[in-house]
mmCIF file of C-alpha atoms (C1' of nucleotides) in Angstrom:
data_model
loop_
_atom_site.group_PDB
_atom_site.id
_atom_site.type_symbol
_atom_site.label_atom_id
_atom_site.label_comp_id
_atom_site.label_asym_id
_atom_site.label_seq_id
_atom_site.Cartn_x
_atom_site.Cartn_y
_atom_site.Cartn_z
ATOM 1 C CA UNK A 1 -22.686 -18.742 -11.424
ATOM 2 C CA UNK A 2 -19.935 -17.413 -10.097
ATOM 3 C CA UNK A 3 -19.250 -14.862 -7.232
ATOM 4 C CA UNK A 4 -16.631 -12.265 -5.818
ATOM 5 C CA UNK A 5 -16.012 -9.754 -3.555
ATOM 6 C CA UNK A 6 -14.701 -6.352 -4.936
ATOM 7 C CA UNK A 7 -12.989 -4.111 -2.539
ATOM 8 C CA UNK A 8 -13.826 -0.262 -2.357
ATOM 9 C CA UNK A 9 -12.279 2.758 -0.004
ATOM 10 C CA UNK A 10 -15.812 3.865 1.508
ATOM 11 C CA UNK A 11 -14.017 7.631 0.807
ATOM 12 C CA UNK A 12 -14.035 6.783 -2.693
ATOM 13 C CA UNK A 13 -17.348 4.699 -3.168
ATOM 14 C CA UNK A 14 -18.800 2.763 -0.041
ATOM 15 C CA UNK A 15 -21.898 0.776 0.282
ATOM 16 C CA UNK A 16 -23.859 3.932 1.024
ATOM 17 C CA UNK A 17 -23.251 5.600 -2.348
ATOM 18 C CA UNK A 18 -24.068 2.267 -3.809
ATOM 19 C CA UNK A 19 -27.655 1.709 -2.383
ATOM 20 C CA UNK A 20 -28.325 5.551 -3.629
ATOM 21 C CA UNK A 21 -27.386 4.889 -7.063
ATOM 22 C CA UNK A 22 -29.101 1.824 -7.332
ATOM 23 C CA UNK A 23 -26.387 0.503 -9.670
ATOM 24 C CA UNK A 24 -22.769 1.697 -11.244
ATOM 25 C CA UNK A 25 -20.128 1.160 -13.449
ATOM 26 C CA UNK A 26 -17.307 -0.345 -11.512
ATOM 27 C CA UNK A 27 -14.476 0.781 -14.000
ATOM 28 C CA UNK A 28 -11.181 2.094 -13.303
ATOM 29 C CA UNK A 29 -9.490 -1.506 -12.114
ATOM 30 C CA UNK A 30 -5.835 -0.891 -13.733
ATOM 31 C CA UNK A 31 -4.609 -4.276 -12.501
ATOM 32 C CA UNK A 32 -4.070 -6.656 -14.803
ATOM 33 C CA UNK A 33 -5.387 -10.309 -12.754
ATOM 34 C CA UNK A 34 -7.965 -7.956 -11.796
ATOM 35 C CA UNK A 35 -9.110 -7.038 -15.611
ATOM 36 C CA UNK A 36 -9.403 -10.842 -16.160
ATOM 37 C CA UNK A 37 -11.424 -11.314 -13.292
ATOM 38 C CA UNK A 38 -13.943 -8.812 -14.437
ATOM 39 C CA UNK A 39 -14.084 -10.444 -18.296
ATOM 40 C CA UNK A 40 -15.269 -13.418 -17.193
ATOM 41 C CA UNK A 41 -18.194 -11.647 -14.838
ATOM 42 C CA UNK A 42 -22.120 -12.766 -16.343
ATOM 43 C CA UNK A 43 -25.159 -11.240 -15.260
ATOM 44 C CA UNK A 44 -26.319 -12.354 -12.034
ATOM 45 C CA UNK A 45 -23.007 -13.086 -10.011
ATOM 46 C CA UNK A 46 -23.441 -12.222 -7.133
ATOM 47 C CA UNK A 47 -20.646 -9.416 -5.749
ATOM 48 C CA UNK A 48 -19.235 -9.246 -1.885
ATOM 49 C CA UNK A 49 -18.521 -5.684 -0.984
ATOM 50 C CA UNK A 50 -15.933 -5.228 0.990
ATOM 51 C CA UNK A 51 -15.021 -1.969 2.668
ATOM 52 C CA UNK A 52 -10.727 -1.566 2.831
ATOM 53 C CA UNK A 53 -8.942 1.194 4.388
ATOM 54 C CA UNK A 54 -11.269 2.197 7.106
ATOM 55 C CA UNK A 55 -12.668 0.450 10.077
ATOM 56 C CA UNK A 56 -14.589 -0.861 10.038
ATOM 57 C CA UNK A 57 -13.119 -3.642 7.040
ATOM 58 C CA UNK A 58 -15.688 -5.457 6.750
ATOM 59 C CA UNK A 59 -17.389 -7.342 4.033
ATOM 60 C CA UNK A 60 -20.791 -4.857 4.361
ATOM 61 C CA UNK A 61 -23.097 -5.902 1.912
ATOM 62 C CA UNK A 62 -23.823 -7.523 -1.695
ATOM 63 C CA UNK A 63 -24.213 -6.886 -5.266
ATOM 64 C CA UNK A 64 -24.425 -7.938 -8.453
ATOM 65 C CA UNK A 65 -23.420 -8.075 -11.641
ATOM 66 C CA UNK A 66 -26.321 -6.579 -13.846
ATOM 67 C CA UNK A 67 -24.347 -6.072 -17.288
ATOM 68 C CA UNK A 68 -22.108 -8.257 -19.076
ATOM 69 C CA UNK A 69 -18.398 -6.908 -18.832
ATOM 70 C CA UNK A 70 -17.872 -4.704 -21.633
ATOM 71 C CA UNK A 71 -14.434 -2.427 -22.665
ATOM 72 C CA UNK A 72 -13.741 1.324 -21.186
ATOM 73 C CA UNK A 73 -12.804 4.318 -23.808
ATOM 74 C CA UNK A 74 -9.597 2.850 -23.040
ATOM 75 C CA UNK A 75 -9.968 -0.838 -24.597
ATOM 76 C CA UNK A 76 -7.039 -2.143 -23.139
ATOM 77 C CA UNK A 77 -9.413 -2.724 -19.854
ATOM 78 C CA UNK A 78 -12.981 -3.395 -19.269
ATOM 79 C CA UNK A 79 -15.635 -3.182 -16.849
ATOM 80 C CA UNK A 80 -18.872 -4.395 -15.253
ATOM 81 C CA UNK A 81 -22.160 -2.663 -14.281
ATOM 82 C CA UNK A 82 -23.306 -3.760 -10.786
ATOM 83 C CA UNK A 83 -26.150 -3.045 -8.569
ATOM 84 C CA UNK A 84 -27.703 -3.041 -5.321
ATOM 85 C CA UNK A 85 -28.988 -5.775 -3.475
ATOM 86 C CA UNK A 86 -28.802 -5.496 0.469
ATOM 87 C CA UNK A 87 -26.423 -3.798 2.825
ATOM 88 C CA UNK A 88 -25.515 -6.494 5.749
ATOM 89 C CA UNK A 89 -27.441 -5.681 8.794
ATOM 90 C CA UNK A 90 -24.278 -6.478 10.512
ATOM 91 C CA UNK A 91 -21.109 -5.880 8.704
ATOM 92 C CA UNK A 92 -18.175 -9.411 8.082
ATOM 93 C CA UNK A 93 -15.374 -8.402 9.870
ATOM 94 C CA UNK A 94 -12.059 -9.232 8.655
ATOM 95 C CA UNK A 95 -10.688 -10.075 12.040
ATOM 96 C CA UNK A 96 -13.796 -12.510 11.972
ATOM 97 C CA UNK A 97 -13.511 -13.798 8.653
ATOM 98 C CA UNK A 98 -10.060 -14.196 9.050
ATOM 99 C CA UNK A 99 -10.921 -16.525 12.631
ATOM 100 C CA UNK A 100 -13.769 -18.235 11.111
ATOM 101 C CA UNK A 101 -11.940 -21.791 10.052
ATOM 102 C CA UNK A 102 -14.608 -21.858 7.668
ATOM 103 C CA UNK A 103 -13.887 -19.217 5.879
ATOM 104 C CA UNK A 104 -9.887 -19.748 5.829
ATOM 105 C CA UNK A 105 -8.200 -19.579 2.427
ATOM 106 C CA UNK A 106 -10.445 -16.657 1.146
ATOM 107 C CA UNK A 107 -8.290 -15.050 -1.147
ATOM 108 C CA UNK A 108 -8.942 -11.951 0.823
ATOM 109 C CA UNK A 109 -7.510 -13.137 4.494
ATOM 110 C CA UNK A 110 -3.589 -14.733 2.691
ATOM 111 C CA UNK A 111 -1.337 -11.703 3.733
ATOM 112 C CA UNK A 112 -0.856 -8.680 1.119
ATOM 113 C CA UNK A 113 -4.054 -9.505 -0.922
ATOM 114 C CA UNK A 114 -4.036 -6.616 -2.789
ATOM 115 C CA UNK A 115 -6.023 -7.849 -5.631
ATOM 116 C CA UNK A 116 -9.444 -5.498 -6.308
ATOM 117 C CA UNK A 117 -11.409 -8.574 -7.281
ATOM 118 C CA UNK A 118 -10.953 -11.665 -5.975
ATOM 119 C CA UNK A 119 -13.342 -15.319 -6.728
ATOM 120 C CA UNK A 120 -15.040 -16.256 -4.414
ATOM 121 C CA UNK A 121 -16.434 -19.486 -3.284
ATOM 122 C CA UNK A 122 -20.123 -20.262 -2.944
ATOM 123 C CA UNK A 123 -19.157 -22.065 0.499
ATOM 124 C CA UNK A 124 -17.381 -19.076 1.611
ATOM 125 C CA UNK A 125 -19.883 -16.536 -0.017
ATOM 126 C CA UNK A 126 -23.191 -18.498 1.856
ATOM 127 C CA UNK A 127 -21.127 -18.417 5.422
ATOM 128 C CA UNK A 128 -20.096 -14.416 4.976
ATOM 129 C CA UNK A 129 -24.066 -13.946 3.653
ATOM 130 C CA UNK A 130 -25.110 -15.681 6.664
ATOM 131 C CA UNK A 131 -23.243 -14.629 9.163
ATOM 132 C CA UNK A 132 -23.518 -10.518 7.503
ATOM 133 C CA UNK A 133 -27.478 -10.910 7.680
ATOM 134 C CA UNK A 134 -27.890 -11.771 11.091
ATOM 135 C CA UNK A 135 -28.381 -8.818 13.411
ATOM 136 C "C1'" DG B 1 1.506 8.135 9.353
ATOM 137 C "C1'" DC B 2 4.260 3.434 9.033
ATOM 138 C "C1'" DC B 3 5.882 -0.084 5.893
ATOM 139 C "C1'" DA B 4 5.529 -4.621 4.500
ATOM 140 C "C1'" DA B 5 3.920 -7.238 -0.043
ATOM 141 C "C1'" DC B 6 3.335 -6.332 -4.266
ATOM 142 C "C1'" DG B 7 2.897 -4.925 -9.251
ATOM 143 C "C1'" DT B 8 4.355 -1.953 -13.172
ATOM 144 C "C1'" DT B 9 8.084 0.374 -15.161
ATOM 145 C "C1'" DG B 10 12.179 1.112 -17.216
ATOM 146 C "C1'" DG B 11 17.623 0.443 -18.563
ATOM 147 C "C1'" DC B 12 20.679 -2.200 -19.230
ATOM 148 C "C1'" DG C 1 14.579 -10.964 -20.208
ATOM 149 C "C1'" DC C 2 16.244 -9.395 -16.515
ATOM 150 C "C1'" DC C 3 16.022 -6.703 -12.670
ATOM 151 C "C1'" DA C 4 16.349 -2.493 -9.691
ATOM 152 C "C1'" DA C 5 14.116 1.812 -8.533
ATOM 153 C "C1'" DC C 6 10.261 3.245 -8.430
ATOM 154 C "C1'" DG C 7 5.031 3.499 -6.632
ATOM 155 C "C1'" DT C 8 0.676 1.492 -4.460
ATOM 156 C "C1'" DT C 9 -2.053 -0.900 -2.167
ATOM 157 C "C1'" DG C 10 -3.466 -2.153 2.706
ATOM 158 C "C1'" DG C 11 -3.357 -3.595 7.040
ATOM 159 C "C1'" DC C 12 -1.982 -2.246 11.859
#
DNA sequence: GCCAACGTTGGC
DNA sequence: GCCAACGTTGGC
């Protein structure tokens, strides 16, 4: 069981879009490091859904990998299907994450972390999930 | 909207 | 295979 964080600009695809669609194909990733992470994903892995670029910048919910990685039309690249799990009652904002010493070392908080798909430790995942679920 | 940080491209 | 130029990301 692995944990991940995926970024999305809500203008492009938001947690509400995922909620409406129930599931979506996470494709179009054009970064080798991110692609390599995709290829190690397994069905059942849980994913933190992060909104970038717009306010509030925050982890806004949870998704789950529901289909093993597969090649896109261009076989150099890979995609997975993720399904909606929950939308957080209270989004965990980037600033909250940054000031929480227990979340130190999350790739998201590192300077210039542009990776759109990042692995998250179980500990970090649980903390974010818990604080997101508190109303 | 700015710009620093980063990844990618392409000429050599 | 180096590295400068370029394009993109994403926080501010």
